[in-house]
PDB file of C-alpha atoms and ligand atoms in Angstrom:
ATOM      1  CA  MET A   1      33.804  53.636 152.814  1.00 77.00           C
ATOM      2  CA  ASN A   2      37.498  54.529 153.015  1.00 92.00           C
ATOM      3  CA  LYS A   3      37.986  56.786 156.013  1.00 97.00           C
ATOM      4  CA  LEU A   4      40.108  59.939 155.670  1.00 98.00           C
ATOM      5  CA  ARG A   5      43.322  59.444 157.644  1.00 98.00           C
ATOM      6  CA  ILE A   6      44.061  62.560 159.722  1.00 98.00           C
ATOM      7  CA  CYS A   7      47.084  63.810 161.678  1.00 98.00           C
ATOM      8  CA  VAL A   8      46.504  66.743 164.046  1.00 98.00           C
ATOM      9  CA  ALA A   9      49.569  68.791 165.004  1.00 98.00           C
ATOM     10  CA  GLY A  10      48.719  70.465 168.310  1.00 98.00           C
ATOM     11  CA  ALA A  11      46.091  67.854 169.274  1.00 98.00           C
ATOM     12  CA  THR A  12      46.674  68.454 172.990  1.00 97.00           C
ATOM     13  CA  GLY A  13      46.108  72.223 172.717  1.00 97.00           C
ATOM     14  CA  TRP A  14      43.004  74.326 173.319  1.00 94.00           C
ATOM     15  CA  ALA A  15      41.805  74.303 169.702  1.00 95.00           C
ATOM     16  CA  GLY A  16      43.423  71.027 168.577  1.00 97.00           C
ATOM     17  CA  SER A  17      41.984  68.898 171.400  1.00 96.00           C
ATOM     18  CA  ALA A  18      38.376  69.912 170.594  1.00 96.00           C
ATOM     19  CA  LEU A  19      39.027  69.078 166.938  1.00 97.00           C
ATOM     20  CA  ALA A  20      40.741  65.754 167.760  1.00 97.00           C
ATOM     21  CA  GLN A  21      37.672  64.700 169.742  1.00 96.00           C
ATOM     22  CA  ALA A  22      35.332  65.601 166.867  1.00 97.00           C
ATOM     23  CA  ILE A  23      37.505  63.694 164.359  1.00 97.00           C
ATOM     24  CA  PHE A  24      37.440  60.687 166.686  1.00 95.00           C
ATOM     25  CA  THR A  25      33.624  60.607 166.588  1.00 95.00           C
ATOM     26  CA  ALA A  26      33.275  61.417 162.846  1.00 97.00           C
ATOM     27  CA  GLU A  27      32.285  58.313 160.880  1.00 96.00           C
ATOM     28  CA  ASP A  28      34.257  59.281 157.769  1.00 97.00           C
ATOM     29  CA  MET A  29      37.557  60.071 159.525  1.00 98.00           C
ATOM     30  CA  GLU A  30      40.290  58.249 161.405  1.00 97.00           C
ATOM     31  CA  LEU A  31      42.689  60.090 163.689  1.00 98.00           C
ATOM     32  CA  VAL A  32      45.955  58.275 162.908  1.00 98.00           C
ATOM     33  CA  ALA A  33      48.480  60.571 164.610  1.00 98.00           C
ATOM     34  CA  ALA A  34      48.818  63.539 166.925  1.00 98.00           C
ATOM     35  CA  ILE A  35      51.752  65.898 167.548  1.00 98.00           C
ATOM     36  CA  SER A  36      52.753  67.428 170.879  1.00 98.00           C
ATOM     37  CA  ARG A  37      56.313  67.734 172.198  1.00 98.00           C
ATOM     38  CA  SER A  38      55.404  67.417 175.874  1.00 97.00           C
ATOM     39  CA  HIS A  39      53.239  64.280 175.422  1.00 97.00           C
ATOM     40  CA  ALA A  40      55.376  62.491 172.798  1.00 97.00           C
ATOM     41  CA  GLY A  41      55.419  58.703 173.238  1.00 97.00           C
ATOM     42  CA  LYS A  42      51.969  58.545 174.857  1.00 96.00           C
ATOM     43  CA  SER A  43      48.585  57.914 173.257  1.00 96.00           C
ATOM     44  CA  LEU A  44      45.990  60.722 173.205  1.00 96.00           C
ATOM     45  CA  GLY A  45      43.856  58.735 175.681  1.00 94.00           C
ATOM     46  CA  GLU A  46      46.541  59.318 178.342  1.00 95.00           C
ATOM     47  CA  VAL A  47      46.091  63.107 178.084  1.00 93.00           C
ATOM     48  CA  PRO A  48      43.633  64.446 180.693  1.00 90.00           C
ATOM     49  CA  GLY A  49      40.161  64.963 179.214  1.00 86.00           C
ATOM     50  CA  MET A  50      40.769  62.764 176.138  1.00 89.00           C
ATOM     51  CA  LYS A  51      40.109  59.340 177.658  1.00 86.00           C
ATOM     52  CA  GLU A  52      38.700  57.395 174.701  1.00 90.00           C
ATOM     53  CA  LEU A  53      41.138  58.544 172.012  1.00 93.00           C
ATOM     54  CA  THR A  54      43.770  56.072 170.866  1.00 93.00           C
ATOM     55  CA  ALA A  55      45.964  57.941 168.349  1.00 96.00           C
ATOM     56  CA  PRO A  56      49.715  57.875 169.077  1.00 98.00           C
ATOM     57  CA  ILE A  57      51.392  61.188 169.925  1.00 98.00           C
ATOM     58  CA  PHE A  58      54.662  62.070 168.205  1.00 98.00           C
ATOM     59  CA  GLY A  59      57.097  64.847 169.121  1.00 98.00           C
ATOM     60  CA  THR A  60      57.830  65.902 165.531  1.00 98.00           C
ATOM     61  CA  ALA A  61      55.943  66.188 162.254  1.00 98.00           C
ATOM     62  CA  ASP A  62      58.472  63.983 160.455  1.00 97.00           C
ATOM     63  CA  GLU A  63      57.755  61.079 162.840  1.00 98.00           C
ATOM     64  CA  ALA A  64      53.963  61.605 162.711  1.00 98.00           C
ATOM     65  CA  LEU A  65      53.993  61.689 158.905  1.00 98.00           C
ATOM     66  CA  GLN A  66      55.275  58.095 158.863  1.00 98.00           C
ATOM     67  CA  THR A  67      51.608  57.157 159.556  1.00 98.00           C
ATOM     68  CA  HIS A  68      50.804  58.458 156.008  1.00 98.00           C
ATOM     69  CA  PRO A  69      47.843  60.737 156.751  1.00 98.00           C
ATOM     70  CA  ASP A  70      45.681  61.964 153.868  1.00 98.00           C
ATOM     71  CA  VAL A  71      45.206  65.293 155.661  1.00 98.00           C
ATOM     72  CA  PHE A  72      47.574  67.054 158.053  1.00 98.00           C
ATOM     73  CA  VAL A  73      45.975  69.641 160.346  1.00 98.00           C
ATOM     74  CA  GLU A  74      48.349  72.366 161.580  1.00 98.00           C
ATOM     75  CA  TYR A  75      47.172  73.789 164.920  1.00 98.00           C
ATOM     76  CA  THR A  76      50.417  74.588 166.822  1.00 98.00           C
ATOM     77  CA  LYS A  77      52.358  77.885 166.809  1.00 95.00           C
ATOM     78  CA  ALA A  78      53.492  80.216 164.035  1.00 92.00           C
ATOM     79  CA  ASP A  79      57.193  79.428 164.512  1.00 94.00           C
ATOM     80  CA  ALA A  80      56.628  75.697 163.948  1.00 97.00           C
ATOM     81  CA  ALA A  81      53.824  75.870 161.382  1.00 98.00           C
ATOM     82  CA  ARG A  82      55.748  76.634 158.173  1.00 97.00           C
ATOM     83  CA  GLY A  83      58.139  73.685 158.673  1.00 98.00           C
ATOM     84  CA  HIS A  84      55.263  71.324 159.551  1.00 98.00           C
ATOM     85  CA  ILE A  85      53.274  72.323 156.462  1.00 98.00           C
ATOM     86  CA  LEU A  86      56.234  71.887 154.095  1.00 98.00           C
ATOM     87  CA  SER A  87      57.034  68.466 155.621  1.00 98.00           C
ATOM     88  CA  ALA A  88      53.405  67.388 155.264  1.00 98.00           C
ATOM     89  CA  LEU A  89      53.320  68.423 151.591  1.00 98.00           C
ATOM     90  CA  GLY A  90      56.639  66.632 151.026  1.00 98.00           C
ATOM     91  CA  ASN A  91      55.039  63.480 152.416  1.00 98.00           C
ATOM     92  CA  GLY A  92      52.009  63.669 150.123  1.00 98.00           C
ATOM     93  CA  ALA A  93      49.413  65.000 152.593  1.00 98.00           C
ATOM     94  CA  HIS A  94      46.905  67.762 151.952  1.00 98.00           C
ATOM     95  CA  VAL A  95      47.060  70.422 154.677  1.00 98.00           C
ATOM     96  CA  VAL A  96      44.495  72.384 156.693  1.00 98.00           C
ATOM     97  CA  VAL A  97      46.084  75.345 158.513  1.00 98.00           C
ATOM     98  CA  GLY A  98      44.374  76.757 161.602  1.00 96.00           C
ATOM     99  CA  THR A  99      47.529  78.263 163.134  1.00 95.00           C
ATOM    100  CA  SER A 100      47.764  82.038 162.941  1.00 89.00           C
ATOM    101  CA  GLY A 101      50.861  84.163 162.381  1.00 87.00           C
ATOM    102  CA  LEU A 102      52.078  82.934 158.977  1.00 91.00           C
ATOM    103  CA  SER A 103      52.937  85.806 156.633  1.00 89.00           C
ATOM    104  CA  ASN A 104      51.867  86.313 153.045  1.00 87.00           C
ATOM    105  CA  GLU A 105      55.458  85.473 152.038  1.00 93.00           C
ATOM    106  CA  ASP A 106      55.160  82.152 153.926  1.00 95.00           C
ATOM    107  CA  TYR A 107      51.968  81.384 152.019  1.00 95.00           C
ATOM    108  CA  GLU A 108      53.581  82.291 148.688  1.00 96.00           C
ATOM    109  CA  GLU A 109      56.366  79.781 149.354  1.00 97.00           C
ATOM    110  CA  ILE A 110      53.888  77.128 150.579  1.00 98.00           C
ATOM    111  CA  ASP A 111      51.781  77.699 147.454  1.00 98.00           C
ATOM    112  CA  ARG A 112      54.790  77.077 145.178  1.00 98.00           C
ATOM    113  CA  VAL A 113      55.532  73.774 146.932  1.00 98.00           C
ATOM    114  CA  ALA A 114      51.869  72.687 147.032  1.00 98.00           C
ATOM    115  CA  GLN A 115      51.498  73.340 143.289  1.00 98.00           C
ATOM    116  CA  GLN A 116      54.666  71.318 142.600  1.00 98.00           C
ATOM    117  CA  VAL A 117      53.406  68.287 144.536  1.00 98.00           C
ATOM    118  CA  ASN A 118      49.772  68.707 143.401  1.00 98.00           C
ATOM    119  CA  ARG A 119      48.345  69.008 146.911  1.00 98.00           C
ATOM    120  CA  GLY A 120      45.868  71.413 148.501  1.00 98.00           C
ATOM    121  CA  VAL A 121      46.460  73.746 151.447  1.00 98.00           C
ATOM    122  CA  LEU A 122      43.384  75.339 152.998  1.00 98.00           C
ATOM    123  CA  ALA A 123      44.442  78.089 155.426  1.00 96.00           C
ATOM    124  CA  VAL A 124      41.650  79.469 157.561  1.00 94.00           C
ATOM    125  CA  GLY A 125      42.410  82.330 159.958  1.00 87.00           C
ATOM    126  CA  ASN A 126      39.131  81.656 161.756  1.00 90.00           C
ATOM    127  CA  PHE A 127      36.866  78.636 161.242  1.00 95.00           C
ATOM    128  CA  ALA A 128      33.848  80.239 162.993  1.00 94.00           C
ATOM    129  CA  LEU A 129      30.794  80.708 160.756  1.00 92.00           C
ATOM    130  CA  THR A 130      30.188  84.258 162.028  1.00 94.00           C
ATOM    131  CA  VAL A 131      33.713  85.222 160.928  1.00 95.00           C
ATOM    132  CA  VAL A 132      33.218  83.690 157.486  1.00 94.00           C
ATOM    133  CA  LEU A 133      30.065  85.801 157.167  1.00 95.00           C
ATOM    134  CA  LEU A 134      31.849  88.948 158.431  1.00 97.00           C
ATOM    135  CA  GLN A 135      34.468  88.433 155.705  1.00 96.00           C
ATOM    136  CA  LYS A 136      31.808  88.142 153.016  1.00 96.00           C
ATOM    137  CA  PHE A 137      29.904  91.221 154.258  1.00 97.00           C
ATOM    138  CA  ALA A 138      33.172  93.207 154.459  1.00 98.00           C
ATOM    139  CA  GLU A 139      33.993  92.305 150.858  1.00 97.00           C
ATOM    140  CA  MET A 140      30.580  93.635 149.844  1.00 97.00           C
ATOM    141  CA  ALA A 141      31.089  96.841 151.868  1.00 98.00           C
ATOM    142  CA  VAL A 142      34.485  97.806 150.364  1.00 98.00           C
ATOM    143  CA  ARG A 143      32.988  97.794 146.884  1.00 98.00           C
ATOM    144  CA  TYR A 144      30.927 100.822 147.983  1.00 98.00           C
ATOM    145  CA  ILE A 145      32.857 102.403 150.872  1.00 98.00           C
ATOM    146  CA  PRO A 146      36.481 103.497 150.256  1.00 98.00           C
ATOM    147  CA  HIS A 147      37.454 104.192 153.920  1.00 98.00           C
ATOM    148  CA  TRP A 148      37.776 101.375 156.471  1.00 98.00           C
ATOM    149  CA  GLU A 149      39.999 100.141 159.315  1.00 98.00           C
ATOM    150  CA  ILE A 150      40.236  96.893 161.318  1.00 98.00           C
ATOM    151  CA  ILE A 151      40.545  96.487 165.089  1.00 98.00           C
ATOM    152  CA  ASP A 152      41.655  93.063 166.348  1.00 97.00           C
ATOM    153  CA  TYR A 153      41.057  92.300 170.051  1.00 97.00           C
ATOM    154  CA  ALA A 154      42.562  89.385 172.013  1.00 96.00           C
ATOM    155  CA  HIS A 155      43.660  88.343 175.502  1.00 95.00           C
ATOM    156  CA  ALA A 156      46.830  89.891 176.888  1.00 97.00           C
ATOM    157  CA  GLY A 157      48.922  86.748 176.356  1.00 96.00           C
ATOM    158  CA  LYS A 158      48.352  86.361 172.608  1.00 93.00           C
ATOM    159  CA  LYS A 159      51.804  86.996 171.173  1.00 90.00           C
ATOM    160  CA  ASP A 160      51.113  87.074 167.456  1.00 89.00           C
ATOM    161  CA  VAL A 161      49.837  90.341 166.000  1.00 94.00           C
ATOM    162  CA  PRO A 162      47.628  90.969 164.223  1.00 95.00           C
ATOM    163  CA  SER A 163      45.386  87.919 164.593  1.00 92.00           C
ATOM    164  CA  GLY A 164      45.080  85.390 161.767  1.00 88.00           C
ATOM    165  CA  THR A 165      41.515  86.639 161.328  1.00 91.00           C
ATOM    166  CA  ALA A 166      42.671  90.237 160.811  1.00 95.00           C
ATOM    167  CA  ARG A 167      45.491  89.216 158.457  1.00 92.00           C
ATOM    168  CA  GLU A 168      43.126  87.137 156.376  1.00 91.00           C
ATOM    169  CA  LEU A 169      40.535  89.922 156.213  1.00 95.00           C
ATOM    170  CA  ALA A 170      43.163  92.504 155.136  1.00 96.00           C
ATOM    171  CA  ASN A 171      44.424  90.078 152.505  1.00 93.00           C
ATOM    172  CA  ARG A 172      40.940  89.519 151.108  1.00 94.00           C
ATOM    173  CA  LEU A 173      40.060  93.224 151.006  1.00 97.00           C
ATOM    174  CA  SER A 174      43.367  94.008 149.227  1.00 97.00           C
ATOM    175  CA  LYS A 175      42.126  91.925 146.297  1.00 96.00           C
ATOM    176  CA  ILE A 176      39.263  94.391 145.855  1.00 98.00           C
ATOM    177  CA  ARG A 177      41.084  97.667 146.627  1.00 98.00           C
ATOM    178  CA  GLU A 178      43.174  99.537 149.212  1.00 98.00           C
ATOM    179  CA  ALA A 179      41.550 101.686 151.896  1.00 98.00           C
ATOM    180  CA  GLU A 180      41.803 105.405 151.227  1.00 98.00           C
ATOM    181  CA  LEU A 181      43.308 107.702 153.888  1.00 98.00           C
ATOM    182  CA  GLU A 182      42.223 111.321 154.022  1.00 97.00           C
ATOM    183  CA  VAL A 183      45.537 112.259 155.695  1.00 97.00           C
ATOM    184  CA  PRO A 184      48.390 110.167 154.197  1.00 96.00           C
ATOM    185  CA  LEU A 185      50.600 108.469 156.822  1.00 96.00           C
ATOM    186  CA  GLU A 186      53.616 110.632 155.887  1.00 96.00           C
ATOM    187  CA  GLU A 187      51.603 113.771 156.688  1.00 97.00           C
ATOM    188  CA  ILE A 188      50.514 112.604 160.158  1.00 96.00           C
ATOM    189  CA  GLU A 189      51.395 114.981 162.976  1.00 97.00           C
ATOM    190  CA  GLY A 190      52.427 112.905 166.024  1.00 97.00           C
ATOM    191  CA  PRO A 191      53.525 109.243 166.447  1.00 97.00           C
ATOM    192  CA  VAL A 192      52.529 107.478 163.215  1.00 96.00           C
ATOM    193  CA  GLU A 193      52.239 104.116 165.075  1.00 96.00           C
ATOM    194  CA  THR A 194      49.039 105.334 166.691  1.00 97.00           C
ATOM    195  CA  ARG A 195      47.390 105.018 163.269  1.00 98.00           C
ATOM    196  CA  GLY A 196      48.059 101.252 163.369  1.00 97.00           C
ATOM    197  CA  ALA A 197      50.019  99.117 160.905  1.00 97.00           C
ATOM    198  CA  ARG A 198      49.283  99.285 157.191  1.00 97.00           C
ATOM    199  CA  LEU A 199      48.725  95.704 156.139  1.00 95.00           C
ATOM    200  CA  GLN A 200      48.006  95.105 152.475  1.00 95.00           C
ATOM    201  CA  GLY A 201      46.265  98.466 152.166  1.00 98.00           C
ATOM    202  CA  THR A 202      44.301  98.390 155.456  1.00 98.00           C
ATOM    203  CA  GLN A 203      45.125 100.133 158.778  1.00 98.00           C
ATOM    204  CA  VAL A 204      45.070  97.371 161.423  1.00 98.00           C
ATOM    205  CA  HIS A 205      45.092  97.990 165.184  1.00 98.00           C
ATOM    206  CA  SER A 206      45.749  95.138 167.643  1.00 98.00           C
ATOM    207  CA  ILE A 207      44.494  95.382 171.234  1.00 98.00           C
ATOM    208  CA  ARG A 208      45.887  92.837 173.709  1.00 98.00           C
ATOM    209  CA  LEU A 209      44.192  93.111 177.115  1.00 98.00           C
ATOM    210  CA  PRO A 210      42.955  90.825 179.900  1.00 96.00           C
ATOM    211  CA  GLY A 211      39.193  90.408 179.610  1.00 94.00           C
ATOM    212  CA  TYR A 212      39.142  89.840 175.857  1.00 94.00           C
ATOM    213  CA  VAL A 213      38.972  86.444 174.127  1.00 91.00           C
ATOM    214  CA  ILE A 214      39.016  87.007 170.345  1.00 89.00           C
ATOM    215  CA  SER A 215      36.989  89.634 168.535  1.00 95.00           C
ATOM    216  CA  ILE A 216      37.318  91.805 165.486  1.00 97.00           C
ATOM    217  CA  ASP A 217      35.719  95.014 164.222  1.00 98.00           C
ATOM    218  CA  ALA A 218      35.733  96.004 160.578  1.00 98.00           C
ATOM    219  CA  ILE A 219      34.689  99.674 160.509  1.00 98.00           C
ATOM    220  CA  PHE A 220      33.574 101.354 157.286  1.00 98.00           C
ATOM    221  CA  GLY A 221      33.159 105.139 157.367  1.00 98.00           C
ATOM    222  CA  MET A 222      31.377 107.534 155.029  1.00 98.00           C
ATOM    223  CA  PRO A 223      30.386 111.161 155.640  1.00 97.00           C
ATOM    224  CA  ASP A 224      27.749 111.157 158.375  1.00 98.00           C
ATOM    225  CA  GLN A 225      27.282 107.377 158.366  1.00 98.00           C
ATOM    226  CA  LYS A 226      29.266 104.307 159.323  1.00 98.00           C
ATOM    227  CA  LEU A 227      28.982 100.529 159.306  1.00 98.00           C
ATOM    228  CA  ILE A 228      30.583  98.381 162.037  1.00 98.00           C
ATOM    229  CA  LEU A 229      30.840  94.643 161.453  1.00 98.00           C
ATOM    230  CA  ARG A 230      31.799  92.848 164.686  1.00 98.00           C
ATOM    231  CA  HIS A 231      32.532  89.233 165.481  1.00 96.00           C
ATOM    232  CA  GLU A 232      32.934  88.162 169.124  1.00 94.00           C
ATOM    233  CA  SER A 233      33.839  84.678 170.257  1.00 90.00           C
ATOM    234  CA  GLY A 234      33.243  83.102 173.643  1.00 89.00           C
ATOM    235  CA  THR A 235      35.691  81.045 175.659  1.00 89.00           C
ATOM    236  CA  SER A 236      35.238  77.534 174.193  1.00 92.00           C
ATOM    237  CA  ALA A 237      36.829  76.147 171.029  1.00 93.00           C
ATOM    238  CA  GLU A 238      33.422  74.881 169.873  1.00 92.00           C
ATOM    239  CA  PRO A 239      32.862  77.542 167.131  1.00 92.00           C
ATOM    240  CA  TYR A 240      35.959  76.315 165.272  1.00 95.00           C
ATOM    241  CA  VAL A 241      35.195  72.597 165.164  1.00 97.00           C
ATOM    242  CA  ASN A 242      32.565  72.311 162.419  1.00 94.00           C
ATOM    243  CA  GLY A 243      34.460  74.650 160.097  1.00 95.00           C
ATOM    244  CA  ALA A 244      37.660  72.651 160.579  1.00 97.00           C
ATOM    245  CA  LEU A 245      35.839  69.355 159.836  1.00 97.00           C
ATOM    246  CA  LEU A 246      34.463  70.882 156.614  1.00 96.00           C
ATOM    247  CA  ALA A 247      37.975  72.052 155.645  1.00 97.00           C
ATOM    248  CA  ILE A 248      39.366  68.544 156.260  1.00 98.00           C
ATOM    249  CA  ARG A 249      36.668  66.957 154.081  1.00 97.00           C
ATOM    250  CA  GLU A 250      37.166  69.440 151.212  1.00 97.00           C
ATOM    251  CA  VAL A 251      40.915  70.167 151.095  1.00 98.00           C
ATOM    252  CA  GLY A 252      41.630  67.071 148.979  1.00 98.00           C
ATOM    253  CA  LYS A 253      39.725  68.690 146.095  1.00 97.00           C
ATOM    254  CA  LEU A 254      42.124  71.681 146.035  1.00 98.00           C
ATOM    255  CA  VAL A 255      45.593  72.302 144.607  1.00 98.00           C
ATOM    256  CA  GLY A 256      47.820  75.079 145.982  1.00 98.00           C
ATOM    257  CA  VAL A 257      47.034  77.515 148.796  1.00 98.00           C
ATOM    258  CA  HIS A 258      43.446  78.664 149.309  1.00 95.00           C
ATOM    259  CA  ARG A 259      42.649  81.096 152.124  1.00 91.00           C
ATOM    260  CA  GLY A 260      39.347  81.281 153.979  1.00 91.00           C
ATOM    261  CA  LEU A 261      36.674  78.675 154.621  1.00 94.00           C
ATOM    262  CA  ASP A 262      34.436  80.235 151.986  1.00 92.00           C
ATOM    263  CA  SER A 263      36.806  78.707 149.379  1.00 92.00           C
ATOM    264  CA  VAL A 264      34.879  75.485 150.044  1.00 94.00           C
ATOM    265  CA  MET A 265      31.449  76.893 150.976  1.00 92.00           C
ATOM    266  CA  LYS A 266      28.504  77.755 148.767  1.00 86.00           C
ATOM    267  CA  PHE A 267      27.081  81.301 148.969  1.00 82.00           C
TER     268      PHE A 267
HETATM  269  N1  LIG B 301      41.812  79.146 162.700  1.00 51.28           N
HETATM  270  C1  LIG B 301      41.056  79.200 163.793  1.00 51.28           C
HETATM  271  O1  LIG B 301      39.810  79.236 163.740  1.00 51.28           O
HETATM  272  C2  LIG B 301      41.736  79.170 165.148  1.00 51.28           C
HETATM  273  C3  LIG B 301      41.002  78.946 166.314  1.00 51.28           C
HETATM  274  C4  LIG B 301      41.688  78.850 167.519  1.00 51.28           C
HETATM  275  C5  LIG B 301      43.084  78.996 167.552  1.00 51.28           C
HETATM  276  N2  LIG B 301      43.755  79.252 166.397  1.00 51.28           N
HETATM  277  C6  LIG B 301      45.228  79.324 166.346  1.00 51.28           C
HETATM  278  O2  LIG B 301      45.691  77.972 166.481  1.00 51.28           O
HETATM  279  C7  LIG B 301      46.973  77.968 167.119  1.00 51.28           C
HETATM  280  C8  LIG B 301      46.921  77.078 168.365  1.00 51.28           C
HETATM  281  O3  LIG B 301      46.106  77.733 169.339  1.00 51.28           O
HETATM  282  P1  LIG B 301      45.774  77.065 170.750  1.00 51.28           P
HETATM  283  O4  LIG B 301      45.097  78.091 171.532  1.00 51.28           O
HETATM  284  O5  LIG B 301      45.140  75.719 170.583  1.00 51.28           O
HETATM  285  O6  LIG B 301      47.265  76.855 171.344  1.00 51.28           O
HETATM  286  P2  LIG B 301      47.714  75.917 172.569  1.00 51.28           P
HETATM  287  O7  LIG B 301      46.589  75.599 173.476  1.00 51.28           O
HETATM  288  O8  LIG B 301      48.937  76.562 173.145  1.00 51.28           O
HETATM  289  O9  LIG B 301      48.148  74.541 171.870  1.00 51.28           O
HETATM  290  C9  LIG B 301      49.262  74.441 171.040  1.00 51.28           C
HETATM  291  C10 LIG B 301      49.457  72.985 170.670  1.00 51.28           C
HETATM  292  O10 LIG B 301      50.541  72.888 169.742  1.00 51.28           O
HETATM  293  C11 LIG B 301      51.590  72.073 170.291  1.00 51.28           C
HETATM  294  N3  LIG B 301      52.847  72.700 169.898  1.00 51.28           N
HETATM  295  C12 LIG B 301      53.249  73.966 170.158  1.00 51.28           C
HETATM  296  N4  LIG B 301      54.451  74.195 169.607  1.00 51.28           N
HETATM  297  C13 LIG B 301      54.814  73.054 168.981  1.00 51.28           C
HETATM  298  C14 LIG B 301      55.946  72.667 168.224  1.00 51.28           C
HETATM  299  N5  LIG B 301      56.985  73.512 168.023  1.00 51.28           N
HETATM  300  N6  LIG B 301      55.987  71.424 167.706  1.00 51.28           N
HETATM  301  C15 LIG B 301      54.962  70.567 167.926  1.00 51.28           C
HETATM  302  N7  LIG B 301      53.861  70.868 168.632  1.00 51.28           N
HETATM  303  C16 LIG B 301      53.788  72.103 169.160  1.00 51.28           C
HETATM  304  C17 LIG B 301      51.330  72.084 171.804  1.00 51.28           C
HETATM  305  O11 LIG B 301      51.836  70.929 172.439  1.00 51.28           O
HETATM  306  P3  LIG B 301      53.328  70.932 173.108  1.00 51.28           P
HETATM  307  O12 LIG B 301      53.534  72.268 173.746  1.00 51.28           O
HETATM  308  O13 LIG B 301      53.286  69.771 174.022  1.00 51.28           O
HETATM  309  O14 LIG B 301      54.276  70.729 171.956  1.00 51.28           O
HETATM  310  C18 LIG B 301      49.803  72.064 171.833  1.00 51.28           C
HETATM  311  O15 LIG B 301      49.321  70.772 171.569  1.00 51.28           O
HETATM  312  C19 LIG B 301      47.296  79.443 167.397  1.00 51.28           C
HETATM  313  O16 LIG B 301      48.056  79.945 166.327  1.00 51.28           O
HETATM  314  C20 LIG B 301      45.922  80.099 167.430  1.00 51.28           C
HETATM  315  O17 LIG B 301      45.982  81.485 167.135  1.00 51.28           O
HETATM  316  C21 LIG B 301      43.102  79.345 165.200  1.00 51.28           C
END
C-alpha cells in the first residue's frame, strides 16, 4: 500500500502536535515534513514530548514542500495560512485547513486557484464530531425558525474573532437563509455594536474571557419557545484528531474548496 505523504504546518503547536503524533502511528500515512519557525533545522523527535517522531522541521512552507507531500495540513495562524495554502496548491498538494481566521474572500481566491490546479482544499473550522453534529442540527433548525444568533466563547488570549467554528456556521446558515431581526440594526437605540457583528446574515457575538476554552451556542428563538444548541470542548486537542485524519484521507477525492467535515461524512 502506498502511504499518503503528509506535511503538517504547525506540527509543534497545541493542535498540530497531537495530529502529528496520530499521523506517525497511522499505518496508511507518512509524516514527511513539519513546519515551525522556532524549531527549523531540527527533527520533530527533538521537540519535547515528541520523542519517536523523525520528520524534518522546516521554517517555511516553500522549503517543506520540496518533500512533495500528497497532503499539506495547515495548522498555524491566520496571517500565515493563506500564503501556505497557495504555495501548497502551487506545488501539487491537496490541502486540509484547520487554522481559523481566513475570510470568505480568502476562500474564494483559494477556490479559484484550487480549481485551476485540480486539487482539493478541505477547510474545517472545527474537527470535533459534536461540532459537526451541531452544524447539521442548526441547518435543520433554520429551515423552521427564522430568528437565531450565535455566541462564540474562547479564552482571553484568542486573537481571532469570531472563531473558525462560528464563521463556518454563519457561512453554512447563509446558504439556507438570513436570520430575521425584529428591530433592524439601523433602528437600534444605543450602541449598535452591542448587537454583535452581522456575518453573512447572522448576528455573531464573541466572548473572550479567562476560564473558557472553546464553546459555541447557536440560539433559535420563537414566540414562547427557544432551542439552544451548545458545543463545549475540554482542554486537550484530542477531539480534533480523528476528524483531521478523516479529512486527510478524503481530501484527495475533492476539487476546489469544501468547508466542513460533513463534506466527506455520510449522514
Ligand atoms: N479546526 C479545528 O478543529 C481547530 C482545532 C484547534 C485549533 N484550531 C486552530 O488552529 C490554529 C493553530 O492553533 P494552536 O492552538 O495549535 O496554535 P499554537 O499552539 O500557537 O501553534 C501554532 C503552530 O504554528 C506554527 N506557526 C505559527 N506561525 C507560523 C508561521 N508564520 N509560519 C510557520 N509556522 C508558524 C508554530 O510554530 P512556530 O511559532 O515555531 O513557528 C506552531 O507550531 C489556530 O488558528 C486555531 O484556532 C483549529
